[in-house]
CSV table of C-alpha atoms in Angstrom, one decimal:
chain,number,residue,atom,x,y,z
A,1,GLY,CA,1.4,17.2,-2.1
A,2,GLU,CA,3.8,14.3,-2.3
A,3,ASN,CA,4.3,12.5,-5.6
A,4,VAL,CA,6.3,9.3,-5.9
A,5,GLU,CA,7.5,8.1,-9.3
A,6,GLN,CA,8.8,4.5,-9.7
A,7,HIS,CA,10.8,2.9,-12.5
A,8,PRO,CA,10.8,0.5,-14.2
A,9,SER,CA,7.2,-0.6,-14.5
A,10,THR,CA,8.4,-4.1,-15.4
A,11,LEU,CA,11.7,-5.9,-14.8
A,12,SER,CA,12.9,-9.3,-15.9
A,13,VAL,CA,16.1,-10.7,-14.5
A,14,GLN,CA,17.9,-14.1,-14.6
A,15,GLU,CA,17.7,-16.1,-11.4
A,16,GLY,CA,20.8,-15.3,-9.4
A,17,ASP,CA,21.3,-11.9,-10.8
A,18,SER,CA,20.5,-8.6,-9.0
A,19,ALA,CA,17.4,-6.4,-9.5
A,20,VAL,CA,17.2,-2.7,-8.8
A,21,ILE,CA,14.1,-0.6,-8.6
A,22,LYS,CA,14.3,3.2,-8.4
A,23,CYS,CA,12.0,5.8,-7.0
A,24,THR,CA,11.9,9.6,-6.7
A,25,TYR,CA,9.8,11.7,-4.4
A,26,SER,CA,8.8,15.4,-4.5
A,27,ASP,CA,8.2,16.5,-0.9
A,28,SER,CA,11.4,17.3,0.9
A,29,ALA,CA,9.5,16.8,4.2
A,30,SER,CA,9.2,13.1,3.6
A,31,ASN,CA,11.2,11.1,6.1
A,32,TYR,CA,9.9,7.6,5.9
A,33,PHE,CA,10.3,5.3,2.9
A,34,PRO,CA,8.8,1.8,3.0
A,35,TRP,CA,8.9,-0.9,0.3
A,36,TYR,CA,6.1,-3.3,-0.2
A,37,LYS,CA,5.9,-6.7,-2.0
A,38,GLN,CA,2.6,-7.8,-3.4
A,39,GLU,CA,2.2,-11.4,-4.5
A,40,LEU,CA,-0.6,-12.6,-6.7
A,41,GLY,CA,-3.9,-12.5,-4.9
A,42,LYS,CA,-2.5,-11.0,-1.7
A,43,GLY,CA,-2.2,-7.6,-0.1
A,44,PRO,CA,1.0,-5.6,0.0
A,45,GLN,CA,3.5,-6.8,2.6
A,46,LEU,CA,6.1,-4.5,4.1
A,47,ILE,CA,9.6,-5.9,3.3
A,48,ILE,CA,11.9,-3.1,4.3
A,49,ASP,CA,11.8,0.5,5.2
A,50,ILE,CA,14.3,3.4,5.7
A,51,ARG,CA,14.1,6.6,7.6
A,52,SER,CA,15.7,9.8,6.5
A,53,ASN,CA,18.4,9.7,9.2
A,54,VAL,CA,20.2,6.8,7.4
A,55,GLY,CA,21.5,6.4,3.9
A,56,GLU,CA,21.3,2.6,3.6
A,57,LYS,CA,19.7,-0.4,5.2
A,58,LYS,CA,20.2,-4.1,4.6
A,59,ASP,CA,18.2,-7.2,5.4
A,60,GLN,CA,19.7,-10.4,4.0
A,61,ARG,CA,19.4,-10.2,0.2
A,62,ILE,CA,17.5,-6.9,0.3
A,63,ALA,CA,18.9,-3.4,0.6
A,64,VAL,CA,17.5,0.1,0.3
A,65,THR,CA,19.4,3.3,-0.3
A,66,LEU,CA,18.3,6.8,0.2
A,67,ASN,CA,19.7,10.0,-1.3
A,68,LYS,CA,17.9,12.9,0.4
A,69,THR,CA,19.6,15.6,-1.6
A,70,ALA,CA,18.5,14.1,-4.9
A,71,LYS,CA,15.2,12.8,-3.5
A,72,HIS,CA,16.0,9.3,-4.7
A,73,PHE,CA,15.6,5.9,-3.1
A,74,SER,CA,16.2,2.5,-4.4
A,75,LEU,CA,15.5,-1.2,-3.7
A,76,HIS,CA,18.3,-3.7,-4.4
A,77,ILE,CA,17.7,-7.4,-4.4
A,78,THR,CA,20.7,-9.6,-4.8
A,79,GLU,CA,20.9,-13.3,-5.7
A,80,THR,CA,17.4,-13.3,-7.0
A,81,GLN,CA,15.2,-16.4,-6.5
A,82,PRO,CA,11.9,-17.5,-8.1
A,83,GLU,CA,10.0,-16.5,-5.0
A,84,ASP,CA,11.1,-12.9,-5.5
A,85,SER,CA,8.7,-12.6,-8.5
A,86,ALA,CA,6.0,-10.2,-7.4
A,87,VAL,CA,4.9,-6.5,-7.7
A,88,TYR,CA,7.0,-4.1,-5.7
A,89,PHE,CA,5.8,-0.7,-4.5
A,90,CYS,CA,7.9,2.1,-3.1
A,91,ALA,CA,6.3,4.7,-1.0
A,92,ALA,CA,7.0,7.9,0.9
A,93,SER,CA,5.5,9.6,4.0
A,94,SER,CA,6.3,12.2,6.6
A,95,TYR,CA,5.3,12.1,10.2
A,96,SER,CA,3.7,15.5,9.7
A,97,SER,CA,1.3,14.0,7.1
A,98,ALA,CA,-0.1,11.8,9.9
A,99,SER,CA,0.9,8.5,8.5
A,100,LYS,CA,-0.5,9.1,5.0
A,101,ILE,CA,1.7,7.0,2.7
A,102,ILE,CA,1.9,7.9,-1.0
A,103,PHE,CA,2.7,4.9,-3.2
A,104,GLY,CA,4.6,4.6,-6.5
A,105,SER,CA,2.9,2.9,-9.4
A,106,GLY,CA,4.6,-0.4,-8.9
A,107,THR,CA,7.2,-2.6,-10.6
A,108,ARG,CA,6.4,-6.1,-11.7
A,109,LEU,CA,9.5,-8.2,-11.2
A,110,SER,CA,9.9,-11.5,-13.0
A,111,ILE,CA,12.7,-14.0,-12.3
A,112,ARG,CA,13.7,-16.1,-15.2
A,113,PRO,CA,14.9,-19.6,-14.4
B,1,ASP,CA,-4.3,-16.4,11.5
B,2,ALA,CA,-4.6,-13.1,9.5
B,3,ASP,CA,-4.2,-10.0,11.5
B,4,VAL,CA,-6.3,-7.9,9.0
B,5,THR,CA,-9.3,-9.5,7.4
B,6,GLN,CA,-11.6,-8.2,4.6
B,7,THR,CA,-15.0,-9.4,3.5
B,8,PRO,CA,-16.1,-10.2,1.0
B,9,ARG,CA,-13.0,-11.2,-1.0
B,10,ASN,CA,-14.8,-10.9,-4.3
B,11,ARG,CA,-18.0,-9.1,-5.2
B,12,ILE,CA,-19.8,-8.5,-8.5
B,13,THR,CA,-22.5,-5.9,-8.3
B,14,LYS,CA,-24.6,-3.8,-10.7
B,15,THR,CA,-24.5,-0.1,-11.4
B,16,GLY,CA,-26.5,1.9,-8.9
B,17,LYS,CA,-26.4,-0.7,-6.1
B,18,ARG,CA,-25.1,0.2,-2.6
B,19,ILE,CA,-22.3,-2.1,-1.4
B,20,MET,CA,-20.3,-2.3,1.8
B,21,LEU,CA,-16.8,-3.7,2.2
B,22,GLU,CA,-15.8,-4.7,5.7
B,23,CYS,CA,-12.4,-4.8,7.5
B,24,SER,CA,-11.5,-6.2,10.8
B,25,GLN,CA,-8.2,-6.3,12.6
B,26,THR,CA,-6.7,-8.1,15.6
B,27,LYS,CA,-3.5,-6.1,15.8
B,28,GLY,CA,-4.8,-3.6,18.3
B,29,HIS,CA,-4.0,-0.7,16.1
B,30,ASP,CA,-5.7,2.6,16.4
B,31,ARG,CA,-5.3,3.7,12.8
B,32,MET,CA,-7.1,2.2,9.8
B,33,TYR,CA,-7.1,3.0,6.1
B,34,TRP,CA,-8.9,2.2,2.9
B,35,TYR,CA,-7.0,2.1,-0.4
B,36,ARG,CA,-8.0,1.5,-4.0
B,37,GLN,CA,-5.6,-0.3,-6.4
B,38,ASP,CA,-5.9,0.1,-10.2
B,39,PRO,CA,-3.4,-1.3,-12.7
B,40,GLY,CA,-0.5,1.0,-13.3
B,41,LEU,CA,-1.7,3.5,-10.6
B,42,GLY,CA,-0.4,1.9,-7.4
B,43,LEU,CA,-2.5,2.3,-4.3
B,44,ARG,CA,-4.5,5.5,-3.6
B,45,LEU,CA,-5.9,6.5,-0.3
B,46,ILE,CA,-9.7,6.8,0.0
B,47,TYR,CA,-10.3,7.4,3.7
B,48,TYR,CA,-8.5,7.0,6.9
B,49,SER,CA,-9.3,6.9,10.6
B,50,PHE,CA,-7.1,7.6,13.6
B,51,ASP,CA,-9.7,6.4,16.1
B,52,VAL,CA,-13.4,5.7,16.4
B,53,LYS,CA,-14.3,9.4,16.5
B,54,ASP,CA,-11.8,10.5,13.8
B,55,ILE,CA,-12.6,10.1,10.1
B,56,ASN,CA,-10.6,11.8,7.3
B,57,LYS,CA,-10.9,12.0,3.5
B,58,GLY,CA,-8.0,10.8,1.4
B,59,GLU,CA,-7.2,11.7,-2.2
B,60,ILE,CA,-10.1,9.9,-3.9
B,61,SER,CA,-13.0,10.0,-1.4
B,62,ASP,CA,-15.8,11.1,-3.9
B,63,GLY,CA,-18.4,8.3,-4.3
B,64,TYR,CA,-17.3,6.6,-1.1
B,65,SER,CA,-18.2,6.8,2.6
B,66,VAL,CA,-16.8,5.0,5.7
B,67,SER,CA,-17.9,4.0,9.2
B,68,ARG,CA,-15.6,3.2,12.1
B,69,GLN,CA,-17.8,0.9,14.2
B,70,ALA,CA,-15.1,0.0,16.8
B,71,GLN,CA,-11.4,0.2,17.1
B,72,ALA,CA,-11.1,-3.1,15.2
B,73,LYS,CA,-13.7,-2.5,12.5
B,74,PHE,CA,-13.7,-0.1,9.5
B,75,SER,CA,-16.2,-0.3,6.7
B,76,LEU,CA,-16.2,1.2,3.2
B,77,SER,CA,-19.4,1.9,1.4
B,78,LEU,CA,-20.2,2.7,-2.2
B,79,GLU,CA,-23.5,4.5,-2.1
B,80,SER,CA,-24.3,4.1,-5.7
B,81,ALA,CA,-21.7,1.9,-7.5
B,82,ILE,CA,-20.5,2.9,-11.0
B,83,PRO,CA,-18.3,0.8,-13.4
B,84,ASN,CA,-15.2,3.0,-12.8
B,85,GLN,CA,-15.2,1.9,-9.2
B,86,THR,CA,-14.2,-1.6,-10.4
B,87,ALA,CA,-10.9,-2.1,-8.6
B,88,LEU,CA,-9.1,-3.9,-5.8
B,89,TYR,CA,-9.8,-2.5,-2.4
B,90,PHE,CA,-7.4,-2.9,0.5
B,91,CYS,CA,-7.7,-2.1,4.2
B,92,ALA,CA,-4.6,-1.3,6.2
B,93,THR,CA,-3.8,-0.6,9.8
B,94,SER,CA,-1.0,1.2,11.7
B,95,ALA,CA,-0.2,1.6,15.3
B,96,GLY,CA,0.0,5.4,15.7
B,97,THR,CA,2.2,8.4,16.0
B,98,GLY,CA,5.8,7.7,15.4
B,99,VAL,CA,5.1,4.2,14.1
B,100,PRO,CA,4.2,4.6,10.5
B,101,GLU,CA,4.4,1.0,9.3
B,102,GLN,CA,1.1,-0.1,7.7
B,103,TYR,CA,-0.2,-3.6,7.5
B,104,PHE,CA,-2.6,-4.6,4.7
B,105,GLY,CA,-5.5,-7.0,4.4
B,106,PRO,CA,-5.8,-9.5,1.6
B,107,GLY,CA,-8.0,-7.2,-0.5
B,108,THR,CA,-11.5,-7.3,-2.0
B,109,ARG,CA,-11.9,-7.5,-5.8
B,110,LEU,CA,-15.0,-5.5,-6.7
B,111,THR,CA,-16.5,-5.6,-10.2
B,112,VAL,CA,-19.3,-3.1,-11.1
B,113,THR,CA,-21.2,-4.1,-14.2
């Protein structure tokens, strides 16, 4: 079955700098890659996703890139702000797996003032 | 108002007790999921349901059971709670085929002593 690895487990960046979180997946059939943000005491919230027919997607300060050949995908956050502090999860799924999403282990991002 | 609600939000119970966690949604989604979150392990799928008559095991279903009482309600039961079931539990929903985005509830923190 699918396995998703996520690095780093913790990340601390200066406010205003960029943050990058990387994930790899094992199942070449995976074609949907969401990213979730989890704030303290809350459930995960979908912040951006990418499908396998595109290589990059942007939404304001957040971007996701996908390299299907290498089975890598990454989350990029630019101009980080204090409210970006949270745990971020990458995930992978394929339509053939009937919407079952496999999550990475999470990255705790801290923004230093 | 929250689209996906979970009750209770916190629960402490003793080993051997039966406990039920409840999830309700107002998103009109057909698909519902139960996940467990442990530190450093991300979210793992316990059970999922594509409609009232369809229940499927996830990767860690042992020791758990579920009931889909209606399209909007999906309950998770621990028949005889044990300490290693101490975790955060999340319910999620998705719309259906071709629409894989999942939306999470706020979670239930369960402690088994």
